[in-house]
Amino acid sequence: MDWFSNNLDNIANIIQIVTFVTSIFIWIQTTKINRAVRLESSRQNKQVSIRLTNGNEYYELPVKLRGSEVSRAEILGRIGMIPINPDKKLGDRGFLITYTSGEAFMRRINEILDATQDTILEIPCKNEEYNQFNFPS
């Protein structure tokens, strides 16, 4: 008991130092987590425009996607909502754009998913692919 009362000040000092170091560690971790949350929020809330291009011509879809909505299926679904010229229809499924079946398209989607700023997804079309659509004015 005598040892404890003689060293009580030292024990209190050690507890204070451990508490101080722990609080600094927690502050650093909280700062990192807040930074990661802000980055993820900006990634998910960015605006992505989709453009079908043919040389100097392009058609930009009227509604932009949020970053969290960007996927191959969502992009193809949005393109599928564009009216098709019945006499210029390519393929049996509604529309055909060969670029959307390639590796470059998937790489571009991944780049967009990693980006934190608003961006444009340009989908290059051949002449007949571009002309199959009846773009609204």
mmCIF file of N, CA and C in Angstrom:
data_model
loop_
_atom_site.group_PDB
_atom_site.id
_atom_site.type_symbol
_atom_site.label_atom_id
_atom_site.label_comp_id
_atom_site.label_asym_id
_atom_site.label_seq_id
_atom_site.Cartn_x
_atom_site.Cartn_y
_atom_site.Cartn_z
ATOM 1 N N MET A 1 0.823 -1.189 0.000
ATOM 2 C CA MET A 1 0.000 0.000 0.000
ATOM 3 C C MET A 1 0.867 1.251 0.000
ATOM 4 N N ASP A 2 1.973 1.189 0.718
ATOM 5 C CA ASP A 2 2.872 2.331 0.784
ATOM 6 C C ASP A 2 3.478 2.641 -0.596
ATOM 7 N N TRP A 3 3.802 1.578 -1.339
ATOM 8 C CA TRP A 3 4.375 1.778 -2.681
ATOM 9 C C TRP A 3 3.368 2.474 -3.582
ATOM 10 N N PHE A 4 2.102 2.055 -3.507
ATOM 11 C CA PHE A 4 1.052 2.618 -4.340
ATOM 12 C C PHE A 4 0.858 4.105 -4.067
ATOM 13 N N SER A 5 0.774 4.482 -2.835
ATOM 14 C CA SER A 5 0.570 5.897 -2.507
ATOM 15 C C SER A 5 1.784 6.737 -2.864
ATOM 16 N N ASN A 6 2.982 6.169 -2.780
ATOM 17 C CA ASN A 6 4.189 6.912 -3.158
ATOM 18 C C ASN A 6 4.279 7.120 -4.671
ATOM 19 N N ASN A 7 3.747 6.182 -5.442
ATOM 20 C CA ASN A 7 3.865 6.249 -6.906
ATOM 21 C C ASN A 7 2.570 6.664 -7.600
ATOM 22 N N LEU A 8 1.593 7.104 -6.856
ATOM 23 C CA LEU A 8 0.307 7.495 -7.432
ATOM 24 C C LEU A 8 0.464 8.625 -8.447
ATOM 25 N N ASP A 9 1.301 9.593 -8.169
ATOM 26 C CA ASP A 9 1.542 10.686 -9.121
ATOM 27 C C ASP A 9 2.150 10.157 -10.414
ATOM 28 N N ASN A 10 3.091 9.248 -10.311
ATOM 29 C CA ASN A 10 3.721 8.676 -11.512
ATOM 30 C C ASN A 10 2.707 7.884 -12.341
ATOM 31 N N ILE A 11 1.861 7.119 -11.665
ATOM 32 C CA ILE A 11 0.835 6.344 -12.369
ATOM 33 C C ILE A 11 -0.135 7.291 -13.077
ATOM 34 N N ALA A 12 -0.533 8.359 -12.424
ATOM 35 C CA ALA A 12 -1.438 9.346 -13.031
ATOM 36 C C ALA A 12 -0.786 9.998 -14.241
ATOM 37 N N ASN A 13 0.492 10.305 -14.163
ATOM 38 C CA ASN A 13 1.214 10.900 -15.298
ATOM 39 C C ASN A 13 1.274 9.935 -16.478
ATOM 40 N N ILE A 14 1.523 8.667 -16.205
ATOM 41 C CA ILE A 14 1.572 7.666 -17.281
ATOM 42 C C ILE A 14 0.200 7.546 -17.948
ATOM 43 N N ILE A 15 -0.858 7.527 -17.159
ATOM 44 C CA ILE A 15 -2.216 7.451 -17.709
ATOM 45 C C ILE A 15 -2.512 8.673 -18.571
ATOM 46 N N GLN A 16 -2.098 9.854 -18.142
ATOM 47 C CA GLN A 16 -2.308 11.069 -18.929
ATOM 48 C C GLN A 16 -1.555 11.009 -20.254
ATOM 49 N N ILE A 17 -0.327 10.522 -20.235
ATOM 50 C CA ILE A 17 0.468 10.425 -21.469
ATOM 51 C C ILE A 17 -0.173 9.431 -22.431
ATOM 52 N N VAL A 18 -0.592 8.274 -21.926
ATOM 53 C CA VAL A 18 -1.247 7.269 -22.776
ATOM 54 C C VAL A 18 -2.543 7.833 -23.357
ATOM 55 N N THR A 19 -3.313 8.540 -22.562
ATOM 56 C CA THR A 19 -4.554 9.153 -23.036
ATOM 57 C C THR A 19 -4.268 10.194 -24.115
ATOM 58 N N PHE A 20 -3.241 10.999 -23.922
ATOM 59 C CA PHE A 20 -2.863 12.018 -24.905
ATOM 60 C C PHE A 20 -2.459 11.375 -26.229
ATOM 61 N N VAL A 21 -1.605 10.359 -26.184
ATOM 62 C CA VAL A 21 -1.153 9.675 -27.405
ATOM 63 C C VAL A 21 -2.336 9.002 -28.101
ATOM 64 N N THR A 22 -3.209 8.379 -27.334
ATOM 65 C CA THR A 22 -4.389 7.725 -27.909
ATOM 66 C C THR A 22 -5.307 8.736 -28.586
ATOM 67 N N SER A 23 -5.510 9.874 -27.973
ATOM 68 C CA SER A 23 -6.387 10.886 -28.572
ATOM 69 C C SER A 23 -5.793 11.443 -29.864
ATOM 70 N N ILE A 24 -4.479 11.594 -29.932
ATOM 71 C CA ILE A 24 -3.839 12.038 -31.180
ATOM 72 C C ILE A 24 -4.046 10.985 -32.266
ATOM 73 N N PHE A 25 -3.857 9.714 -31.934
ATOM 74 C CA PHE A 25 -4.060 8.627 -32.892
ATOM 75 C C PHE A 25 -5.505 8.622 -33.398
ATOM 76 N N ILE A 26 -6.458 8.777 -32.511
ATOM 77 C CA ILE A 26 -7.877 8.791 -32.895
ATOM 78 C C ILE A 26 -8.174 9.991 -33.788
ATOM 79 N N TRP A 27 -7.610 11.141 -33.484
ATOM 80 C CA TRP A 27 -7.811 12.336 -34.319
ATOM 81 C C TRP A 27 -7.271 12.102 -35.729
ATOM 82 N N ILE A 28 -6.083 11.505 -35.848
ATOM 83 C CA ILE A 28 -5.493 11.224 -37.165
ATOM 84 C C ILE A 28 -6.387 10.257 -37.946
ATOM 85 N N GLN A 29 -6.848 9.202 -37.302
ATOM 86 C CA GLN A 29 -7.703 8.224 -37.977
ATOM 87 C C GLN A 29 -9.031 8.848 -38.409
ATOM 88 N N THR A 30 -9.605 9.683 -37.576
ATOM 89 C CA THR A 30 -10.859 10.357 -37.914
ATOM 90 C C THR A 30 -10.673 11.275 -39.116
ATOM 91 N N THR A 31 -9.550 11.972 -39.171
ATOM 92 C CA THR A 31 -9.251 12.838 -40.309
ATOM 93 C C THR A 31 -9.147 12.024 -41.596
ATOM 94 N N LYS A 32 -8.481 10.886 -41.538
ATOM 95 C CA LYS A 32 -8.361 10.018 -42.719
ATOM 96 C C LYS A 32 -9.730 9.508 -43.168
ATOM 97 N N ILE A 33 -10.547 9.101 -42.224
ATOM 98 C CA ILE A 33 -11.881 8.593 -42.562
ATOM 99 C C ILE A 33 -12.735 9.695 -43.178
ATOM 100 N N ASN A 34 -12.689 10.896 -42.617
ATOM 101 C CA ASN A 34 -13.455 12.015 -43.178
ATOM 102 C C ASN A 34 -13.014 12.341 -44.594
ATOM 103 N N ARG A 35 -11.719 12.304 -44.848
ATOM 104 C CA ARG A 35 -11.194 12.563 -46.190
ATOM 105 C C ARG A 35 -11.694 11.495 -47.168
ATOM 106 N N ALA A 36 -11.670 10.234 -46.749
ATOM 107 C CA ALA A 36 -12.139 9.140 -47.601
ATOM 108 C C ALA A 36 -13.636 9.258 -47.890
ATOM 109 N N VAL A 37 -14.401 9.668 -46.900
ATOM 110 C CA VAL A 37 -15.844 9.839 -47.089
ATOM 111 C C VAL A 37 -16.125 10.971 -48.075
ATOM 112 N N ARG A 38 -15.407 12.081 -47.947
ATOM 113 C CA ARG A 38 -15.591 13.197 -48.891
ATOM 114 C C ARG A 38 -15.231 12.773 -50.311
ATOM 115 N N LEU A 39 -14.136 12.029 -50.476
ATOM 116 C CA LEU A 39 -13.711 11.561 -51.793
ATOM 117 C C LEU A 39 -14.759 10.629 -52.392
ATOM 118 N N GLU A 40 -15.242 9.687 -51.612
ATOM 119 C CA GLU A 40 -16.260 8.753 -52.103
ATOM 120 C C GLU A 40 -17.556 9.479 -52.442
ATOM 121 N N SER A 41 -17.913 10.458 -51.651
ATOM 122 C CA SER A 41 -19.112 11.241 -51.927
ATOM 123 C C SER A 41 -18.976 12.003 -53.242
ATOM 124 N N SER A 42 -17.814 12.591 -53.491
ATOM 125 C CA SER A 42 -17.614 13.315 -54.752
ATOM 126 C C SER A 42 -17.600 12.346 -55.932
ATOM 127 N N ARG A 43 -17.080 11.137 -55.742
ATOM 128 C CA ARG A 43 -17.097 10.134 -56.814
ATOM 129 C C ARG A 43 -18.534 9.728 -57.151
ATOM 130 N N GLN A 44 -19.343 9.527 -56.140
ATOM 131 C CA GLN A 44 -20.705 9.057 -56.378
ATOM 132 C C GLN A 44 -21.637 10.150 -56.872
ATOM 133 N N ASN A 45 -21.355 11.397 -56.546
ATOM 134 C CA ASN A 45 -22.249 12.490 -56.919
ATOM 135 C C ASN A 45 -21.828 13.241 -58.171
ATOM 136 N N LYS A 46 -20.715 12.854 -58.784
ATOM 137 C CA LYS A 46 -20.306 13.544 -60.015
ATOM 138 C C LYS A 46 -21.344 13.313 -61.109
ATOM 139 N N GLN A 47 -21.399 14.210 -62.061
ATOM 140 C CA GLN A 47 -22.326 14.118 -63.182
ATOM 141 C C GLN A 47 -21.586 13.570 -64.397
ATOM 142 N N VAL A 48 -22.192 12.590 -65.067
ATOM 143 C CA VAL A 48 -21.589 11.981 -66.250
ATOM 144 C C VAL A 48 -22.535 12.191 -67.426
ATOM 145 N N SER A 49 -22.051 12.904 -68.443
ATOM 146 C CA SER A 49 -22.813 13.100 -69.673
ATOM 147 C C SER A 49 -22.450 11.983 -70.643
ATOM 148 N N ILE A 50 -23.428 11.539 -71.418
ATOM 149 C CA ILE A 50 -23.184 10.494 -72.415
ATOM 150 C C ILE A 50 -23.411 11.097 -73.789
ATOM 151 N N ARG A 51 -22.403 10.949 -74.648
ATOM 152 C CA ARG A 51 -22.483 11.471 -76.014
ATOM 153 C C ARG A 51 -22.248 10.353 -77.011
ATOM 154 N N LEU A 52 -23.107 10.295 -78.007
ATOM 155 C CA LEU A 52 -22.865 9.441 -79.159
ATOM 156 C C LEU A 52 -22.218 10.330 -80.209
ATOM 157 N N THR A 53 -21.055 9.938 -80.705
ATOM 158 C CA THR A 53 -20.323 10.791 -81.641
ATOM 159 C C THR A 53 -20.131 10.081 -82.973
ATOM 160 N N ASN A 54 -20.105 10.892 -84.025
ATOM 161 C CA ASN A 54 -19.813 10.416 -85.376
ATOM 162 C C ASN A 54 -19.072 11.544 -86.080
ATOM 163 N N GLY A 55 -17.754 11.473 -86.064
ATOM 164 C CA GLY A 55 -16.953 12.557 -86.619
ATOM 165 C C GLY A 55 -17.166 13.820 -85.812
ATOM 166 N N ASN A 56 -17.605 14.895 -86.484
ATOM 167 C CA ASN A 56 -17.853 16.164 -85.799
ATOM 168 C C ASN A 56 -19.261 16.256 -85.215
ATOM 169 N N GLU A 57 -20.126 15.320 -85.571
ATOM 170 C CA GLU A 57 -21.497 15.313 -85.058
ATOM 171 C C GLU A 57 -21.544 14.594 -83.719
ATOM 172 N N TYR A 58 -22.444 15.038 -82.860
ATOM 173 C CA TYR A 58 -22.680 14.273 -81.635
ATOM 174 C C TYR A 58 -24.088 14.541 -81.126
ATOM 175 N N TYR A 59 -24.587 13.578 -80.381
ATOM 176 C CA TYR A 59 -25.859 13.727 -79.682
ATOM 177 C C TYR A 59 -25.596 13.425 -78.221
ATOM 178 N N GLU A 60 -25.929 14.383 -77.359
ATOM 179 C CA GLU A 60 -25.753 14.197 -75.923
ATOM 180 C C GLU A 60 -27.095 13.832 -75.309
ATOM 181 N N LEU A 61 -27.117 12.727 -74.587
ATOM 182 C CA LEU A 61 -28.347 12.309 -73.929
ATOM 183 C C LEU A 61 -28.790 13.403 -72.964
ATOM 184 N N PRO A 62 -30.099 13.678 -72.913
ATOM 185 C CA PRO A 62 -30.580 14.832 -72.139
ATOM 186 C C PRO A 62 -30.406 14.706 -70.627
ATOM 187 N N VAL A 63 -30.408 13.501 -70.093
ATOM 188 C CA VAL A 63 -30.306 13.322 -68.643
ATOM 189 C C VAL A 63 -28.932 12.759 -68.303
ATOM 190 N N LYS A 64 -28.228 13.436 -67.410
ATOM 191 C CA LYS A 64 -26.903 12.982 -66.990
ATOM 192 C C LYS A 64 -27.038 11.888 -65.938
ATOM 193 N N LEU A 65 -26.035 11.033 -65.888
ATOM 194 C CA LEU A 65 -25.975 9.992 -64.863
ATOM 195 C C LEU A 65 -25.194 10.512 -63.668
ATOM 196 N N ARG A 66 -25.550 10.032 -62.483
ATOM 197 C CA ARG A 66 -24.706 10.271 -61.312
ATOM 198 C C ARG A 66 -23.617 9.212 -61.330
ATOM 199 N N GLY A 67 -22.505 9.509 -60.708
ATOM 200 C CA GLY A 67 -21.392 8.570 -60.687
ATOM 201 C C GLY A 67 -21.768 7.210 -60.142
ATOM 202 N N SER A 68 -22.661 7.178 -59.162
ATOM 203 C CA SER A 68 -23.069 5.902 -58.570
ATOM 204 C C SER A 68 -23.954 5.086 -59.507
ATOM 205 N N GLU A 69 -24.490 5.699 -60.565
ATOM 206 C CA GLU A 69 -25.362 5.006 -61.513
ATOM 207 C C GLU A 69 -24.613 4.456 -62.718
ATOM 208 N N VAL A 70 -23.349 4.802 -62.872
ATOM 209 C CA VAL A 70 -22.610 4.432 -64.077
ATOM 210 C C VAL A 70 -22.322 2.933 -64.087
ATOM 211 N N SER A 71 -22.880 2.275 -65.083
ATOM 212 C CA SER A 71 -22.593 0.868 -65.348
ATOM 213 C C SER A 71 -22.879 0.633 -66.830
ATOM 214 N N ARG A 72 -22.341 -0.447 -67.359
ATOM 215 C CA ARG A 72 -22.568 -0.764 -68.765
ATOM 216 C C ARG A 72 -24.067 -0.917 -69.027
ATOM 217 N N ALA A 73 -24.760 -1.631 -68.157
ATOM 218 C CA ALA A 73 -26.193 -1.867 -68.339
ATOM 219 C C ALA A 73 -26.987 -0.560 -68.317
ATOM 220 N N GLU A 74 -26.661 0.333 -67.395
ATOM 221 C CA GLU A 74 -27.385 1.604 -67.295
ATOM 222 C C GLU A 74 -27.146 2.460 -68.533
ATOM 223 N N ILE A 75 -25.912 2.498 -69.008
ATOM 224 C CA ILE A 75 -25.588 3.295 -70.197
ATOM 225 C C ILE A 75 -26.330 2.751 -71.411
ATOM 226 N N LEU A 76 -26.280 1.426 -71.607
ATOM 227 C CA LEU A 76 -26.972 0.828 -72.748
ATOM 228 C C LEU A 76 -28.485 1.005 -72.621
ATOM 229 N N GLY A 77 -29.002 0.961 -71.409
ATOM 230 C CA GLY A 77 -30.426 1.201 -71.203
ATOM 231 C C GLY A 77 -30.830 2.616 -71.573
ATOM 232 N N ARG A 78 -30.004 3.581 -71.205
ATOM 233 C CA ARG A 78 -30.307 4.982 -71.552
ATOM 234 C C ARG A 78 -30.238 5.188 -73.065
ATOM 235 N N ILE A 79 -29.234 4.576 -73.712
ATOM 236 C CA ILE A 79 -29.139 4.694 -75.175
ATOM 237 C C ILE A 79 -30.347 4.022 -75.820
ATOM 238 N N GLY A 80 -30.790 2.903 -75.248
ATOM 239 C CA GLY A 80 -31.941 2.184 -75.787
ATOM 240 C C GLY A 80 -33.237 2.965 -75.727
ATOM 241 N N MET A 81 -33.276 4.042 -74.960
ATOM 242 C CA MET A 81 -34.474 4.877 -74.868
ATOM 243 C C MET A 81 -34.574 5.874 -76.025
ATOM 244 N N ILE A 82 -33.494 6.004 -76.812
ATOM 245 C CA ILE A 82 -33.524 6.903 -77.971
ATOM 246 C C ILE A 82 -34.341 6.216 -79.066
ATOM 247 N N PRO A 83 -35.284 6.935 -79.687
ATOM 248 C CA PRO A 83 -36.068 6.323 -80.771
ATOM 249 C C PRO A 83 -35.168 5.862 -81.924
ATOM 250 N N ILE A 84 -35.572 4.758 -82.560
ATOM 251 C CA ILE A 84 -34.819 4.160 -83.668
ATOM 252 C C ILE A 84 -35.578 4.419 -84.967
ATOM 253 N N ASN A 85 -34.837 4.699 -86.048
ATOM 254 C CA ASN A 85 -35.427 4.758 -87.385
ATOM 255 C C ASN A 85 -35.712 3.321 -87.816
ATOM 256 N N PRO A 86 -36.976 2.937 -88.029
ATOM 257 C CA PRO A 86 -37.283 1.534 -88.338
ATOM 258 C C PRO A 86 -36.583 1.027 -89.597
ATOM 259 N N ASP A 87 -36.435 1.872 -90.613
ATOM 260 C CA ASP A 87 -35.806 1.421 -91.853
ATOM 261 C C ASP A 87 -34.282 1.434 -91.773
ATOM 262 N N LYS A 88 -33.694 1.964 -90.704
ATOM 263 C CA LYS A 88 -32.229 1.984 -90.559
ATOM 264 C C LYS A 88 -31.777 1.161 -89.356
ATOM 265 N N LYS A 89 -32.674 0.359 -88.827
ATOM 266 C CA LYS A 89 -32.391 -0.437 -87.631
ATOM 267 C C LYS A 89 -31.296 -1.464 -87.918
ATOM 268 N N LEU A 90 -30.342 -1.565 -86.993
ATOM 269 C CA LEU A 90 -29.263 -2.547 -87.099
ATOM 270 C C LEU A 90 -29.471 -3.609 -86.026
ATOM 271 N N GLY A 91 -29.448 -4.835 -86.387
ATOM 272 C CA GLY A 91 -29.560 -5.901 -85.388
ATOM 273 C C GLY A 91 -30.989 -6.134 -84.947
ATOM 274 N N ASP A 92 -31.156 -7.178 -84.151
ATOM 275 C CA ASP A 92 -32.490 -7.591 -83.704
ATOM 276 C C ASP A 92 -32.880 -6.993 -82.361
ATOM 277 N N ARG A 93 -31.911 -6.504 -81.594
ATOM 278 C CA ARG A 93 -32.177 -6.099 -80.213
ATOM 279 C C ARG A 93 -32.540 -4.631 -80.058
ATOM 280 N N GLY A 94 -32.690 -3.920 -81.091
ATOM 281 C CA GLY A 94 -33.042 -2.509 -80.963
ATOM 282 C C GLY A 94 -31.997 -1.599 -81.579
ATOM 283 N N PHE A 95 -30.786 -1.640 -81.084
ATOM 284 C CA PHE A 95 -29.723 -0.815 -81.656
ATOM 285 C C PHE A 95 -28.414 -1.587 -81.589
ATOM 286 N N LEU A 96 -27.455 -1.125 -82.362
ATOM 287 C CA LEU A 96 -26.149 -1.777 -82.389
ATOM 288 C C LEU A 96 -25.067 -0.702 -82.442
ATOM 289 N N ILE A 97 -24.184 -0.710 -81.461
ATOM 290 C CA ILE A 97 -22.989 0.136 -81.452
ATOM 291 C C ILE A 97 -21.837 -0.787 -81.069
ATOM 292 N N THR A 98 -20.959 -1.065 -82.002
ATOM 293 C CA THR A 98 -19.902 -2.060 -81.765
ATOM 294 C C THR A 98 -18.946 -1.637 -80.651
ATOM 295 N N TYR A 99 -18.734 -0.345 -80.471
ATOM 296 C CA TYR A 99 -17.816 0.139 -79.431
ATOM 297 C C TYR A 99 -18.239 -0.327 -78.044
ATOM 298 N N THR A 100 -19.541 -0.443 -77.810
ATOM 299 C CA THR A 100 -20.029 -0.806 -76.478
ATOM 300 C C THR A 100 -19.776 -2.268 -76.123
ATOM 301 N N SER A 101 -19.310 -3.054 -77.087
ATOM 302 C CA SER A 101 -18.991 -4.464 -76.823
ATOM 303 C C SER A 101 -17.500 -4.688 -76.636
ATOM 304 N N GLY A 102 -16.717 -3.628 -76.702
ATOM 305 C CA GLY A 102 -15.266 -3.777 -76.668
ATOM 306 C C GLY A 102 -14.631 -3.493 -75.321
ATOM 307 N N GLU A 103 -13.366 -3.824 -75.262
ATOM 308 C CA GLU A 103 -12.581 -3.623 -74.041
ATOM 309 C C GLU A 103 -12.371 -2.141 -73.737
ATOM 310 N N ALA A 104 -12.218 -1.322 -74.784
ATOM 311 C CA ALA A 104 -11.989 0.117 -74.589
ATOM 312 C C ALA A 104 -13.179 0.765 -73.871
ATOM 313 N N PHE A 105 -14.382 0.309 -74.176
ATOM 314 C CA PHE A 105 -15.586 0.838 -73.526
ATOM 315 C C PHE A 105 -15.562 0.532 -72.032
ATOM 316 N N MET A 106 -15.225 -0.698 -71.686
ATOM 317 C CA MET A 106 -15.175 -1.079 -70.269
ATOM 318 C C MET A 106 -14.060 -0.336 -69.529
ATOM 319 N N ARG A 107 -12.923 -0.145 -70.185
ATOM 320 C CA ARG A 107 -11.835 0.630 -69.561
ATOM 321 C C ARG A 107 -12.290 2.055 -69.290
ATOM 322 N N ARG A 108 -12.998 2.640 -70.246
ATOM 323 C CA ARG A 108 -13.470 4.019 -70.086
ATOM 324 C C ARG A 108 -14.482 4.114 -68.937
ATOM 325 N N ILE A 109 -15.344 3.127 -68.819
ATOM 326 C CA ILE A 109 -16.295 3.115 -67.700
ATOM 327 C C ILE A 109 -15.542 3.059 -66.377
ATOM 328 N N ASN A 110 -14.508 2.227 -66.305
ATOM 329 C CA ASN A 110 -13.715 2.138 -65.072
ATOM 330 C C ASN A 110 -13.014 3.455 -64.758
ATOM 331 N N GLU A 111 -12.518 4.145 -65.784
ATOM 332 C CA GLU A 111 -11.899 5.460 -65.571
ATOM 333 C C GLU A 111 -12.921 6.442 -65.004
ATOM 334 N N ILE A 112 -14.120 6.405 -65.539
ATOM 335 C CA ILE A 112 -15.174 7.307 -65.070
ATOM 336 C C ILE A 112 -15.553 6.980 -63.630
ATOM 337 N N LEU A 113 -15.622 5.696 -63.297
ATOM 338 C CA LEU A 113 -15.954 5.301 -61.925
ATOM 339 C C LEU A 113 -14.899 5.782 -60.935
ATOM 340 N N ASP A 114 -13.638 5.820 -61.353
ATOM 341 C CA ASP A 114 -12.558 6.260 -60.469
ATOM 342 C C ASP A 114 -12.448 7.777 -60.373
ATOM 343 N N ALA A 115 -13.015 8.492 -61.338
ATOM 344 C CA ALA A 115 -12.892 9.954 -61.373
ATOM 345 C C ALA A 115 -13.721 10.598 -60.261
ATOM 346 N N THR A 116 -13.310 11.797 -59.866
ATOM 347 C CA THR A 116 -14.042 12.528 -58.828
ATOM 348 C C THR A 116 -14.705 13.793 -59.374
ATOM 349 N N GLN A 117 -14.496 14.084 -60.652
ATOM 350 C CA GLN A 117 -15.068 15.292 -61.245
ATOM 351 C C GLN A 117 -16.077 14.918 -62.320
ATOM 352 N N ASP A 118 -16.935 15.872 -62.670
ATOM 353 C CA ASP A 118 -17.886 15.663 -63.756
ATOM 354 C C ASP A 118 -17.119 15.314 -65.022
ATOM 355 N N THR A 119 -17.698 14.436 -65.833
ATOM 356 C CA THR A 119 -16.992 13.985 -67.026
ATOM 357 C C THR A 119 -17.981 13.646 -68.135
ATOM 358 N N ILE A 120 -17.445 13.410 -69.321
ATOM 359 C CA ILE A 120 -18.252 13.066 -70.489
ATOM 360 C C ILE A 120 -17.797 11.711 -71.001
ATOM 361 N N LEU A 121 -18.749 10.818 -71.237
ATOM 362 C CA LEU A 121 -18.468 9.534 -71.862
ATOM 363 C C LEU A 121 -18.838 9.664 -73.327
ATOM 364 N N GLU A 122 -17.828 9.674 -74.182
ATOM 365 C CA GLU A 122 -18.069 9.747 -75.618
ATOM 366 C C GLU A 122 -18.045 8.343 -76.185
ATOM 367 N N ILE A 123 -19.098 8.006 -76.909
ATOM 368 C CA ILE A 123 -19.217 6.692 -77.526
ATOM 369 C C ILE A 123 -19.133 6.891 -79.034
ATOM 370 N N PRO A 124 -17.990 6.531 -79.635
ATOM 371 C CA PRO A 124 -17.847 6.707 -81.079
ATOM 372 C C PRO A 124 -18.725 5.713 -81.844
ATOM 373 N N CYS A 125 -19.403 6.222 -82.859
ATOM 374 C CA CYS A 125 -20.287 5.397 -83.685
ATOM 375 C C CYS A 125 -19.852 5.487 -85.140
ATOM 376 N N LYS A 126 -20.018 4.385 -85.851
ATOM 377 C CA LYS A 126 -19.846 4.416 -87.302
ATOM 378 C C LYS A 126 -21.047 5.153 -87.881
ATOM 379 N N ASN A 127 -20.945 5.537 -89.150
ATOM 380 C CA ASN A 127 -22.011 6.299 -89.801
ATOM 381 C C ASN A 127 -23.368 5.615 -89.675
ATOM 382 N N GLU A 128 -23.424 4.327 -90.040
ATOM 383 C CA GLU A 128 -24.708 3.615 -90.001
ATOM 384 C C GLU A 128 -25.198 3.409 -88.563
ATOM 385 N N GLU A 129 -24.277 3.299 -87.618
ATOM 386 C CA GLU A 129 -24.669 3.163 -86.212
ATOM 387 C C GLU A 129 -25.283 4.462 -85.697
ATOM 388 N N TYR A 130 -24.696 5.577 -86.079
ATOM 389 C CA TYR A 130 -25.198 6.882 -85.640
ATOM 390 C C TYR A 130 -26.552 7.187 -86.285
ATOM 391 N N ASN A 131 -26.685 6.833 -87.566
ATOM 392 C CA ASN A 131 -27.905 7.166 -88.311
ATOM 393 C C ASN A 131 -29.081 6.249 -87.997
ATOM 394 N N GLN A 132 -28.854 5.164 -87.242
ATOM 395 C CA GLN A 132 -29.972 4.287 -86.886
ATOM 396 C C GLN A 132 -30.924 4.960 -85.888
ATOM 397 N N PHE A 133 -30.439 6.009 -85.238
ATOM 398 C CA PHE A 133 -31.247 6.693 -84.226
ATOM 399 C C PHE A 133 -32.034 7.843 -84.838
ATOM 400 N N ASN A 134 -33.211 8.080 -84.299
ATOM 401 C CA ASN A 134 -34.046 9.211 -84.674
ATOM 402 C C ASN A 134 -33.974 10.198 -83.504
ATOM 403 N N PHE A 135 -32.893 10.984 -83.480
ATOM 404 C CA PHE A 135 -32.631 11.859 -82.334
ATOM 405 C C PHE A 135 -33.700 12.935 -82.204
ATOM 406 N N PRO A 136 -34.245 13.118 -80.996
ATOM 407 C CA PRO A 136 -35.201 14.210 -80.782
ATOM 408 C C PRO A 136 -34.501 15.561 -80.940
ATOM 409 N N SER A 137 -35.248 16.538 -81.345
ATOM 410 C CA SER A 137 -34.665 17.876 -81.548
ATOM 411 C C SER A 137 -34.472 18.591 -80.252
#
